[in-house]
Short mmCIF file of C-alpha atoms in Angstrom, two decimals:
data_model
loop_
_atom_site.label_atom_id
_atom_site.label_comp_id
_atom_site.label_asym_id
_atom_site.label_seq_id
_atom_site.Cartn_x
_atom_site.Cartn_y
_atom_site.Cartn_z
CA MET A 1 61.81 106.24 101.31
CA ASN A 2 64.47 108.88 101.66
CA ILE A 3 67.26 106.56 100.64
CA SER A 4 68.85 107.97 97.53
CA LEU A 5 69.56 105.05 95.28
CA SER A 6 71.30 106.77 92.45
CA ILE A 7 73.20 104.10 90.57
CA THR A 8 71.44 104.29 87.23
CA LYS A 9 68.66 106.77 86.76
CA ASN A 10 67.16 105.01 83.77
CA ILE A 11 66.39 101.78 85.58
CA HIS A 12 65.07 103.84 88.46
CA GLU A 13 62.60 105.75 86.30
CA TRP A 14 61.61 102.65 84.34
CA LEU A 15 60.85 100.72 87.53
CA PHE A 16 58.78 103.55 88.96
CA SER A 17 56.82 103.88 85.74
CA ILE A 18 55.63 100.27 85.70
CA MET A 19 55.03 99.65 89.43
CA PRO A 20 53.51 101.37 92.42
CA GLU A 21 56.04 103.37 94.43
CA GLY A 22 56.48 101.02 97.40
CA ILE A 23 57.03 97.86 95.37
CA ALA A 24 59.31 99.67 92.95
CA SER A 25 61.67 100.92 95.63
CA ILE A 26 61.81 97.48 97.25
CA THR A 27 62.53 95.88 93.87
CA GLU A 28 65.23 98.45 93.33
CA MET A 29 66.86 97.68 96.67
CA VAL A 30 66.79 93.95 95.97
CA LEU A 31 68.30 94.51 92.53
CA ILE A 32 71.08 96.64 93.97
CA ALA A 33 71.75 94.12 96.74
CA VAL A 34 72.04 91.32 94.17
CA VAL A 35 74.37 93.39 92.01
CA TYR A 36 76.58 94.23 94.99
CA LEU A 37 76.61 90.62 96.18
CA ALA A 38 77.60 89.37 92.75
CA ILE A 39 80.27 92.01 92.23
CA PHE A 40 81.87 91.59 95.64
CA ALA A 41 81.76 87.82 95.79
CA VAL A 42 83.82 87.84 92.60
CA ALA A 43 85.93 90.78 93.74
CA GLY A 44 86.70 88.96 96.99
CA LEU A 45 87.84 85.92 95.04
CA TYR A 46 90.12 88.08 92.89
CA LEU A 47 91.53 89.74 96.00
CA VAL A 48 92.47 86.26 97.23
CA LEU A 49 94.18 85.65 93.90
CA LEU A 50 95.95 89.01 94.13
CA GLU A 51 97.12 88.18 97.62
CA ARG A 52 98.51 84.85 96.47
CA LYS A 53 100.25 86.40 93.47
CA VAL A 54 101.73 89.24 95.52
CA ALA A 55 102.84 86.80 98.22
CA ALA A 56 104.51 84.69 95.54
CA TRP A 57 106.36 87.68 94.11
CA PHE A 58 107.55 88.75 97.54
CA GLN A 59 108.92 85.24 98.06
CA LEU A 60 110.50 85.01 94.59
CA ARG A 61 107.97 82.45 93.47
CA ILE A 62 105.56 82.49 90.51
CA GLY A 63 102.24 81.84 92.23
CA PRO A 64 99.14 80.22 90.78
CA ASN A 65 99.53 80.04 87.00
CA ARG A 66 97.84 76.83 85.88
CA VAL A 67 94.08 77.39 86.06
CA GLY A 68 93.16 79.77 83.31
CA TRP A 69 95.44 82.32 81.70
CA TRP A 70 97.97 83.49 84.30
CA GLY A 71 96.02 81.59 86.99
CA LEU A 72 93.05 83.92 86.71
CA LEU A 73 90.49 81.18 87.33
CA GLN A 74 92.35 79.63 90.27
CA THR A 75 90.24 81.11 93.05
CA MET A 76 87.03 80.44 91.08
CA ALA A 77 88.01 76.79 90.99
CA ASP A 78 88.83 76.90 94.71
CA ALA A 79 85.41 78.38 95.49
CA LEU A 80 83.68 75.71 93.39
CA LYS A 81 85.63 73.05 95.24
CA LEU A 82 84.66 74.53 98.61
CA VAL A 83 80.98 74.67 97.63
CA SER A 84 81.02 70.99 96.79
CA LYS A 85 82.70 69.96 100.05
CA GLU A 86 81.00 68.41 103.05
CA LEU A 87 80.13 70.69 105.95
CA THR A 88 81.63 69.00 108.98
CA GLY A 89 81.28 69.97 112.62
CA THR A 90 82.45 68.91 116.04
CA GLU A 91 80.51 66.81 118.50
CA ARG A 92 78.75 68.75 121.23
CA ALA A 93 79.23 71.99 119.37
CA ASP A 94 76.57 74.63 119.86
CA LYS A 95 74.97 73.88 116.50
CA PHE A 96 72.83 77.00 116.22
CA LEU A 97 75.59 79.49 116.96
CA TYR A 98 78.09 77.41 115.01
CA ASN A 99 75.98 77.69 111.89
CA LEU A 100 75.11 81.34 112.50
CA ALA A 101 78.64 82.67 112.95
CA PRO A 102 79.83 82.75 109.31
CA TYR A 103 76.76 84.75 108.27
CA PHE A 104 77.45 87.41 110.90
CA VAL A 105 80.93 87.86 109.51
CA ILE A 106 80.03 87.93 105.83
CA VAL A 107 76.86 90.00 106.22
CA SER A 108 78.57 92.67 108.31
CA SER A 109 81.38 93.03 105.83
CA LEU A 110 78.99 93.20 102.86
CA MET A 111 76.80 95.77 104.62
CA ALA A 112 79.70 98.15 104.99
CA LEU A 113 80.17 98.15 101.23
CA ALA A 114 76.83 99.85 100.69
CA VAL A 115 77.96 103.30 101.79
CA PHE A 116 81.04 103.67 99.59
CA PRO A 117 80.85 106.22 96.80
CA PHE A 118 82.47 104.33 93.93
CA SER A 119 81.95 107.32 91.71
CA GLN A 120 79.70 110.37 91.74
CA GLU A 121 76.76 108.31 90.48
CA PHE A 122 77.64 104.81 91.68
CA HIS A 123 76.70 105.21 95.33
CA ALA A 124 74.08 102.92 96.83
CA PHE A 125 73.37 104.40 100.24
CA ASP A 126 74.45 107.99 100.96
CA ILE A 127 73.72 108.01 104.68
CA ASN A 128 74.50 111.21 106.58
CA ILE A 129 76.45 109.37 109.32
CA GLY A 130 78.54 107.40 106.81
CA VAL A 131 81.79 107.21 108.78
CA LEU A 132 80.00 106.25 111.98
CA PHE A 133 78.02 103.60 110.11
CA LEU A 134 81.23 102.14 108.70
CA MET A 135 82.87 102.00 112.12
CA ALA A 136 79.80 100.42 113.70
CA ILE A 137 79.30 97.80 110.99
CA SER A 138 82.94 96.82 110.70
CA SER A 139 83.06 96.06 114.42
CA ILE A 140 80.00 93.78 114.28
CA GLY A 141 82.06 91.21 112.39
CA VAL A 142 83.94 90.35 115.56
CA ILE A 143 80.72 88.97 117.05
CA GLY A 144 80.73 86.34 114.33
CA ILE A 145 84.33 85.48 115.11
CA LEU A 146 83.61 85.22 118.84
CA LEU A 147 80.52 83.07 118.21
CA GLY A 148 82.41 80.81 115.83
CA GLY A 149 85.28 80.34 118.26
CA TRP A 150 83.01 79.83 121.24
CA SER A 151 80.58 77.39 119.69
CA SER A 152 83.01 75.09 117.90
CA ASN A 153 83.98 73.29 121.12
CA ASN A 154 87.68 73.53 120.33
CA LYS A 155 90.46 75.01 122.44
CA PHE A 156 92.30 76.58 119.56
CA ALA A 157 89.16 78.17 118.20
CA LEU A 158 88.27 79.55 121.64
CA ILE A 159 91.71 81.04 122.20
CA GLY A 160 91.69 82.53 118.72
CA ALA A 161 88.27 84.06 119.23
CA MET A 162 89.19 85.58 122.60
CA ARG A 163 92.34 87.07 121.13
CA SER A 164 90.22 88.51 118.36
CA GLY A 165 87.94 90.12 120.93
CA VAL A 166 90.85 91.70 122.78
CA GLN A 167 92.42 92.91 119.57
CA THR A 168 89.32 94.37 118.00
CA ILE A 169 88.15 96.16 121.14
CA SER A 170 91.58 97.78 121.49
CA TYR A 171 92.16 98.76 117.89
CA GLU A 172 88.62 99.93 117.27
CA LEU A 173 89.55 103.00 119.34
CA SER A 174 92.46 103.93 117.14
CA VAL A 175 90.54 103.48 113.91
CA GLY A 176 87.73 105.63 115.23
CA LEU A 177 89.98 108.36 116.60
CA SER A 178 92.13 108.58 113.49
CA LEU A 179 89.01 108.95 111.34
CA LEU A 180 87.67 111.50 113.82
CA THR A 181 90.83 113.51 113.29
CA MET A 182 89.96 113.73 109.61
CA VAL A 183 86.33 114.55 110.33
CA LEU A 184 87.61 117.70 112.06
CA VAL A 185 88.74 118.92 108.63
CA THR A 186 85.67 117.86 106.68
CA GLY A 187 83.09 118.86 109.26
CA SER A 188 80.78 116.10 108.06
CA LEU A 189 80.34 112.37 108.47
CA GLN A 190 78.61 111.93 105.12
CA LEU A 191 80.94 110.29 102.64
CA SER A 192 79.74 112.25 99.59
CA GLU A 193 80.23 115.45 101.61
CA ILE A 194 83.72 114.34 102.62
CA ILE A 195 84.61 113.86 98.97
CA GLU A 196 83.09 117.23 98.09
CA VAL A 197 85.44 118.88 100.61
CA GLN A 198 88.40 117.16 98.97
CA LYS A 199 87.87 118.92 95.66
CA ASN A 200 90.19 121.57 97.14
CA GLY A 201 92.93 118.98 97.66
CA TRP A 202 92.93 115.53 99.14
CA LEU A 203 92.64 115.45 102.90
CA ILE A 204 96.11 114.03 103.33
CA VAL A 205 97.40 117.20 101.61
CA GLN A 206 94.91 119.54 103.29
CA GLY A 207 95.68 118.27 106.76
CA HIS A 208 99.43 117.82 106.04
CA ILE A 209 101.35 116.70 109.21
CA PRO A 210 98.47 115.56 111.45
CA ALA A 211 96.79 113.91 108.45
CA VAL A 212 99.91 111.89 107.66
CA ILE A 213 100.15 110.81 111.30
CA ALA A 214 96.46 109.92 111.30
CA PHE A 215 96.94 107.91 108.10
CA MET A 216 99.81 105.95 109.60
CA ILE A 217 97.81 105.21 112.75
CA TYR A 218 94.80 104.29 110.63
CA MET A 219 96.81 101.85 108.53
CA ILE A 220 98.28 100.14 111.60
CA ALA A 221 94.94 99.92 113.39
CA GLY A 222 93.10 98.97 110.22
CA THR A 223 95.46 96.10 109.56
CA ALA A 224 94.82 94.95 113.11
CA GLU A 225 91.06 95.30 112.59
CA THR A 226 91.11 92.86 109.69
CA ASN A 227 93.15 90.35 111.72
CA ARG A 228 95.89 90.25 109.12
CA ALA A 229 99.58 89.74 109.67
CA PRO A 230 101.46 91.14 111.57
CA PHE A 231 98.36 91.18 113.83
CA ASP A 232 97.05 87.74 112.90
CA LEU A 233 97.14 86.32 116.42
CA VAL A 234 93.56 85.26 115.85
CA GLU A 235 94.54 82.61 113.36
CA ALA A 236 98.23 82.25 114.07
CA GLU A 237 98.89 79.08 112.08
CA SER A 238 101.89 77.95 114.07
CA GLU A 239 100.13 78.37 117.42
CA LEU A 240 96.42 77.77 116.92
CA GLY A 241 95.94 75.69 113.82
CA ALA A 242 93.58 78.01 111.99
CA GLY A 243 92.27 79.94 115.00
CA PHE A 244 88.55 80.59 115.20
CA HIS A 245 87.73 78.79 111.95
CA THR A 246 89.62 75.58 112.79
CA GLU A 247 86.42 73.54 112.83
CA TYR A 248 84.76 75.06 109.80
CA SER A 249 84.83 73.45 106.39
CA GLY A 250 83.37 73.91 102.96
CA MET A 251 81.38 77.02 102.23
CA LYS A 252 81.29 78.21 105.83
CA PHE A 253 85.06 78.34 105.83
CA ALA A 254 84.88 80.13 102.50
CA TYR A 255 82.60 82.76 104.05
CA PHE A 256 85.16 83.50 106.75
CA PHE A 257 87.90 83.58 104.18
CA LEU A 258 85.96 85.83 101.81
CA ALA A 259 84.94 88.15 104.65
CA GLU A 260 88.57 88.60 105.63
CA PHE A 261 89.44 89.79 102.16
CA ILE A 262 86.34 91.96 101.78
CA ASN A 263 87.21 93.54 105.14
CA MET A 264 90.65 94.29 103.82
CA PHE A 265 89.05 95.93 100.79
CA ILE A 266 86.77 97.93 103.10
CA ILE A 267 89.62 99.19 105.24
CA ALA A 268 91.52 100.19 102.11
CA ALA A 269 88.41 101.80 100.63
CA ILE A 270 87.84 103.88 103.77
CA ALA A 271 91.44 105.05 103.60
CA ALA A 272 91.08 105.88 99.91
CA THR A 273 87.83 107.76 100.49
CA ILE A 274 88.86 109.73 103.55
CA PHE A 275 92.54 110.39 102.97
CA PHE A 276 93.01 110.18 99.20
CA GLY A 277 89.86 111.71 97.77
CA GLY A 278 87.87 108.63 96.78
CA TRP A 279 86.82 108.84 93.14
CA LEU A 280 88.38 112.28 92.63
CA SER A 281 91.18 112.30 90.09
CA PRO A 282 94.45 114.05 91.03
CA PHE A 283 94.17 117.79 90.13
CA GLY A 284 90.82 117.01 88.48
CA ILE A 285 92.43 115.74 85.26
CA THR A 286 89.50 113.51 84.31
CA GLU A 287 86.76 115.58 85.82
CA SER A 288 84.86 115.71 82.50
CA ILE A 289 84.40 111.92 82.43
CA PRO A 290 82.50 110.98 85.62
CA LEU A 291 82.64 107.27 84.81
CA LEU A 292 86.43 107.23 85.34
CA GLY A 293 85.75 107.88 89.03
CA VAL A 294 85.34 104.13 89.53
CA VAL A 295 88.79 103.55 88.06
CA TRP A 296 90.39 106.14 90.31
CA PHE A 297 88.60 104.80 93.37
CA LEU A 298 89.58 101.19 92.67
CA GLY A 299 93.11 102.25 91.77
CA LYS A 300 93.62 104.07 95.06
CA THR A 301 92.01 101.22 96.99
CA LEU A 302 94.19 98.60 95.34
CA VAL A 303 97.35 100.59 96.07
CA ILE A 304 96.40 100.59 99.77
CA VAL A 305 95.48 96.89 99.58
CA PHE A 306 98.93 96.28 98.16
CA LEU A 307 100.42 98.24 101.05
CA MET A 308 98.61 95.94 103.49
CA MET A 309 99.90 92.89 101.63
CA TRP A 310 103.37 94.37 101.78
CA PHE A 311 102.98 94.65 105.57
CA ARG A 312 101.81 91.08 105.75
CA TRP A 313 104.77 89.59 103.93
CA THR A 314 107.35 91.75 105.68
CA PHE A 315 106.61 91.96 109.37
CA PRO A 316 106.72 89.12 111.89
CA ARG A 317 103.70 88.43 114.07
CA LEU A 318 103.39 90.38 117.33
CA ARG A 319 103.06 88.75 120.71
CA ILE A 320 99.80 89.46 122.54
CA ASP A 321 101.44 91.76 125.11
CA GLN A 322 103.31 93.61 122.37
CA LEU A 323 100.02 94.01 120.54
CA LEU A 324 98.37 95.63 123.53
CA THR A 325 101.43 97.75 124.36
CA LEU A 326 101.44 99.11 120.84
CA GLU A 327 97.81 100.11 121.08
CA TRP A 328 97.46 101.44 124.60
CA LYS A 329 100.89 102.94 125.16
CA TYR A 330 101.72 104.23 121.70
CA LEU A 331 98.83 104.53 119.24
CA LEU A 332 96.16 105.82 121.61
CA PRO A 333 98.16 108.66 123.30
CA LEU A 334 99.62 109.69 119.96
CA ASN A 335 96.17 109.68 118.46
CA LEU A 336 94.80 111.94 121.18
CA LEU A 337 97.74 114.33 120.76
CA ASN A 338 97.21 114.23 117.01
CA LEU A 339 93.56 115.10 117.49
CA ILE A 340 94.53 118.24 119.41
CA LEU A 341 97.12 119.09 116.76
CA MET A 342 94.54 118.73 114.02
CA ALA A 343 92.06 120.84 115.96
CA LEU A 344 94.71 123.58 116.25
CA VAL A 345 95.49 123.33 112.54
CA VAL A 346 91.84 123.68 111.63
CA TRP A 347 91.24 126.46 114.18
CA LEU A 348 94.21 128.53 112.98
CA ASN A 349 93.30 127.89 109.31
CA LEU A 350 96.62 126.23 108.59
CA THR A 351 95.13 123.69 106.19
CA ILE A 352 96.57 123.66 102.69
CA GLN A 353 93.91 124.28 100.07
CA PHE A 354 94.27 124.68 96.34
CA MET B 4 112.56 111.35 125.37
CA SER B 5 113.22 107.69 124.72
CA TYR B 6 109.47 107.29 124.12
CA PHE B 7 109.60 109.28 120.90
CA GLY B 8 113.05 107.85 120.17
CA ASN B 9 111.50 104.39 120.29
CA ILE B 10 108.78 105.42 117.86
CA ALA B 11 111.29 106.88 115.42
CA LYS B 12 113.49 103.80 115.70
CA GLY B 13 110.49 101.53 115.23
CA ILE B 14 109.38 103.33 112.08
CA LYS B 15 112.93 103.29 110.74
CA THR B 16 113.34 99.54 111.26
CA LEU B 17 109.92 98.82 109.76
CA LEU B 18 110.83 100.85 106.68
CA THR B 19 114.14 98.99 106.42
CA GLY B 20 112.28 95.69 106.41
CA MET B 21 109.81 96.95 103.84
CA SER B 22 112.61 98.13 101.57
CA VAL B 23 114.18 94.65 101.68
CA THR B 24 110.95 92.86 100.76
CA GLY B 25 110.06 95.58 98.27
CA ASN B 26 113.38 94.98 96.56
CA TYR B 27 112.58 91.28 96.31
CA PHE B 28 109.13 92.13 94.94
CA LEU B 29 110.58 94.31 92.20
CA HIS B 30 113.11 91.70 91.15
CA SER B 31 110.82 88.71 91.43
CA ARG B 32 110.35 88.29 87.68
CA LYS B 33 114.04 87.80 87.04
CA GLY B 34 114.89 85.77 90.10
CA ALA B 35 111.89 83.47 90.45
CA ILE B 36 113.17 80.26 91.95
CA THR B 37 110.14 78.16 91.09
CA GLN B 38 110.84 75.16 88.89
CA GLN B 39 107.78 74.27 86.82
CA TYR B 40 108.79 70.65 86.96
CA PRO B 41 107.09 68.48 84.40
CA ASP B 42 107.37 71.25 81.80
CA ASN B 43 111.09 71.74 82.13
CA ARG B 44 112.04 68.11 82.53
CA GLU B 45 114.63 68.30 79.75
CA THR B 46 116.44 71.36 81.02
CA LEU B 47 116.02 70.92 84.77
CA LYS B 48 119.38 70.36 86.43
CA MET B 49 119.45 69.59 90.11
CA PHE B 50 122.09 71.31 92.16
CA ASP B 51 125.28 69.39 92.93
CA ARG B 52 124.62 68.75 96.58
CA PHE B 53 121.21 67.20 96.01
CA ARG B 54 121.03 63.67 97.43
CA GLY B 55 119.03 61.61 95.00
CA GLU B 56 120.39 58.10 95.31
CA VAL B 57 123.71 56.35 95.82
CA VAL B 58 125.46 55.26 92.62
CA MET B 59 128.75 53.62 91.82
CA PRO B 60 130.47 55.28 88.86
CA HIS B 61 132.12 53.00 86.32
CA ASP B 62 134.72 54.11 83.81
CA GLU B 63 134.82 53.15 80.12
CA ASN B 64 136.56 49.83 80.81
CA ASN B 65 133.68 48.85 83.11
CA GLU B 66 135.89 49.27 86.14
CA HIS B 67 134.85 50.69 89.48
CA THR B 68 136.94 51.57 92.51
CA CYS B 69 135.11 49.53 95.16
CA THR B 70 137.52 47.27 96.99
CA GLY B 71 134.86 45.55 99.05
CA CYS B 72 136.17 46.92 102.32
CA GLN B 73 132.58 47.02 103.68
CA LYS B 74 133.10 50.34 105.46
CA CYS B 75 129.92 51.66 103.88
CA GLU B 76 127.98 48.64 105.02
CA ILE B 77 129.18 49.19 108.60
CA ALA B 78 128.56 52.92 108.43
CA CYS B 79 124.98 52.58 107.26
CA PRO B 80 122.67 53.11 110.25
CA ASN B 81 119.73 51.16 108.87
CA GLY B 82 121.27 48.42 106.81
CA SER B 83 120.52 49.76 103.36
CA ILE B 84 123.80 48.44 101.97
CA GLU B 85 124.69 44.81 101.69
CA ILE B 86 127.92 43.65 100.12
CA ILE B 87 128.23 40.10 98.88
CA TRP B 88 131.90 39.33 98.51
CA ASP B 89 134.15 36.42 97.92
CA ARG B 90 137.84 35.60 98.14
CA GLN B 91 139.11 34.87 94.69
CA LEU B 92 142.48 34.27 93.17
CA ASP B 93 143.95 37.42 91.77
CA PRO B 94 145.02 36.57 88.22
CA GLU B 95 148.04 38.91 88.38
CA THR B 96 149.63 38.06 91.72
CA GLY B 97 148.19 34.60 92.23
CA LYS B 98 147.21 35.40 95.80
CA LYS B 99 143.76 35.15 97.32
CA LYS B 100 142.04 38.53 97.43
CA LYS B 101 138.72 39.98 98.65
CA MET B 102 136.51 40.98 95.71
CA ILE B 103 132.92 42.14 95.58
CA ASP B 104 130.32 40.02 93.91
CA LYS B 105 127.36 42.34 94.41
CA HIS B 106 127.07 45.74 96.04
CA ILE B 107 123.39 45.76 96.96
CA TYR B 108 121.73 49.06 97.79
CA HIS B 109 118.17 49.20 99.17
CA LEU B 110 116.90 52.62 98.07
CA GLY B 111 113.64 51.99 99.90
CA MET B 112 115.41 51.86 103.25
CA CYS B 113 117.90 54.65 102.59
CA THR B 114 117.42 57.87 104.55
CA MET B 115 119.94 59.80 102.42
CA CYS B 116 122.17 60.47 105.43
CA GLY B 117 125.33 60.15 103.35
CA LEU B 118 127.39 58.34 105.96
CA CYS B 119 128.35 55.58 103.49
CA ILE B 120 129.74 58.11 101.04
CA GLU B 121 131.73 59.82 103.77
CA ALA B 122 133.04 56.46 104.94
CA CYS B 123 134.20 55.26 101.55
CA PRO B 124 138.01 55.46 101.38
CA THR B 125 138.21 55.17 97.60
CA ASP B 126 135.25 57.32 96.54
CA ALA B 127 133.66 54.33 94.89
CA ILE B 128 130.12 55.46 95.68
CA LEU B 129 128.72 58.94 95.10
CA TRP B 130 125.44 60.86 95.21
CA ALA B 131 123.48 61.04 92.00
CA GLN B 132 121.18 64.01 91.41
CA ASN B 133 118.43 61.83 89.99
CA PHE B 134 115.15 62.42 91.84
CA GLU B 135 112.59 60.51 89.81
CA ASN B 136 112.76 57.40 91.96
CA SER B 137 109.15 56.26 91.94
CA VAL B 138 108.54 52.70 90.74
CA TYR B 139 105.52 50.43 90.61
CA ASP B 140 106.92 47.66 92.75
CA ARG B 141 108.98 47.74 95.90
CA SER B 142 111.41 45.15 94.61
CA TYR B 143 112.69 47.62 92.00
CA LEU B 144 114.09 49.71 94.82
CA THR B 145 116.73 47.09 95.58
CA LYS B 146 119.56 47.93 93.25
CA VAL B 147 122.86 46.25 92.45
CA LEU B 148 125.32 49.07 92.12
CA ASN B 149 128.20 47.32 90.38
CA LYS B 150 127.49 46.50 86.78
CA PRO B 151 127.69 42.85 85.72
CA GLY B 152 131.19 41.82 84.67
CA SER B 153 132.80 44.87 86.19
CA LYS B 154 136.00 44.65 88.18
CA VAL B 155 138.00 46.82 90.48
CA LYS B 156 140.39 49.29 88.92
CA ALA B 157 144.00 48.21 89.11
CA GLY B 158 146.20 49.87 91.68
CA ILE B 159 143.39 51.27 93.73
CA GLU B 160 144.17 49.08 96.71
CA ASP B 161 147.79 50.12 97.03
#
């Protein structure tokens, strides 16, 4: 077992002292998986609440404020309601795939969470191809969407799923290339290594002009990856009902919904880790307290999540041809140019380092 | 060159849009338009143009300005207004004169189109801003707009 599970050393040593090595490491993995599941199920619910509050403020409303203080229990109540609801389905749906689809979506988005360094210690799975792993896992989710749309025996769901396929295949390129641009500076795909490099200045400062361009491209493509407005053709309410999850109800619908918000968190967390230094504090002001890394990481992530919400409540939805024009005629050529620019910057040692 | 010009223009317009919504976001606490209805029942005031229901205002002498011309009844597209009228002797002039007995208004059939109020030549009927119109029985929705014992204001027909 070469997986470094380094969340809390005490539990680690205690487990290994009372059990044989194999069982102990499996127990440890299960424990960590349960902790992550619990944390992110709740975190996803609070992201939904945040989205609703932010949407309300953008529209000069108040937002949920009845259930619990300031509406803090609103999404908990919604989740409880969804759990208790009947799971309906269409006639002549492909039952097996129909039931499988939500799990693809939720599992792929939860898997991606494992590799994030929340702080120096709080890091479940420090894999040496971290960025590649993230890219690979986050594009598996689209299989769930395609399966869900295909198997529900519904025109709207099918159209939504096919649009999702087109969109994800196109924008996957831009996400990958913009992250590759940053990998040129770090020289490593391992996320802990990437953060180590940023101790001399966050990558967006180190890489200056090409890094800013890469960040902009990453934010556009990342928003498209999560199927959020202005790229929400997949579930365009006015055109397709609810898109691929039209026929889902109860907890299966909640899985899709939760996965969408966890994906948003993941995209924001990747941006925070790669461009803004992850758990590093600005100028190392809280370097002596390693626990504050979690606060910095979540703070940076939530700022980027807010940026994505700001996009959502500002921009109108793109048409499908505009969506593809934006990717293939603008983002992709710019990205390739930017890659060359970044390579030149790194080659000529023009990076800014403190 | 228009390729990069388009990109610059696109970014500029996107930022303009974001500044508008960002401005709303920052001022949302002051300008929230949400009415938390049952809580603010006492202070809630509907705006003037809200169409709640048709009423007939009476002054302190229990006089209204409806002459019984029936223009509202004719104007109503779905027959929500019925006027029961009678020719009675006018006590002042001694001539026979058209007077309303009951101005019946079926709120349940009204679509709030406002044609009756536009048609009224004497402004006898007006919109009220009352919106709590739910009742337990349909028959309560049929309302007699003129109060019992009321009469038309003098000089309104001249």
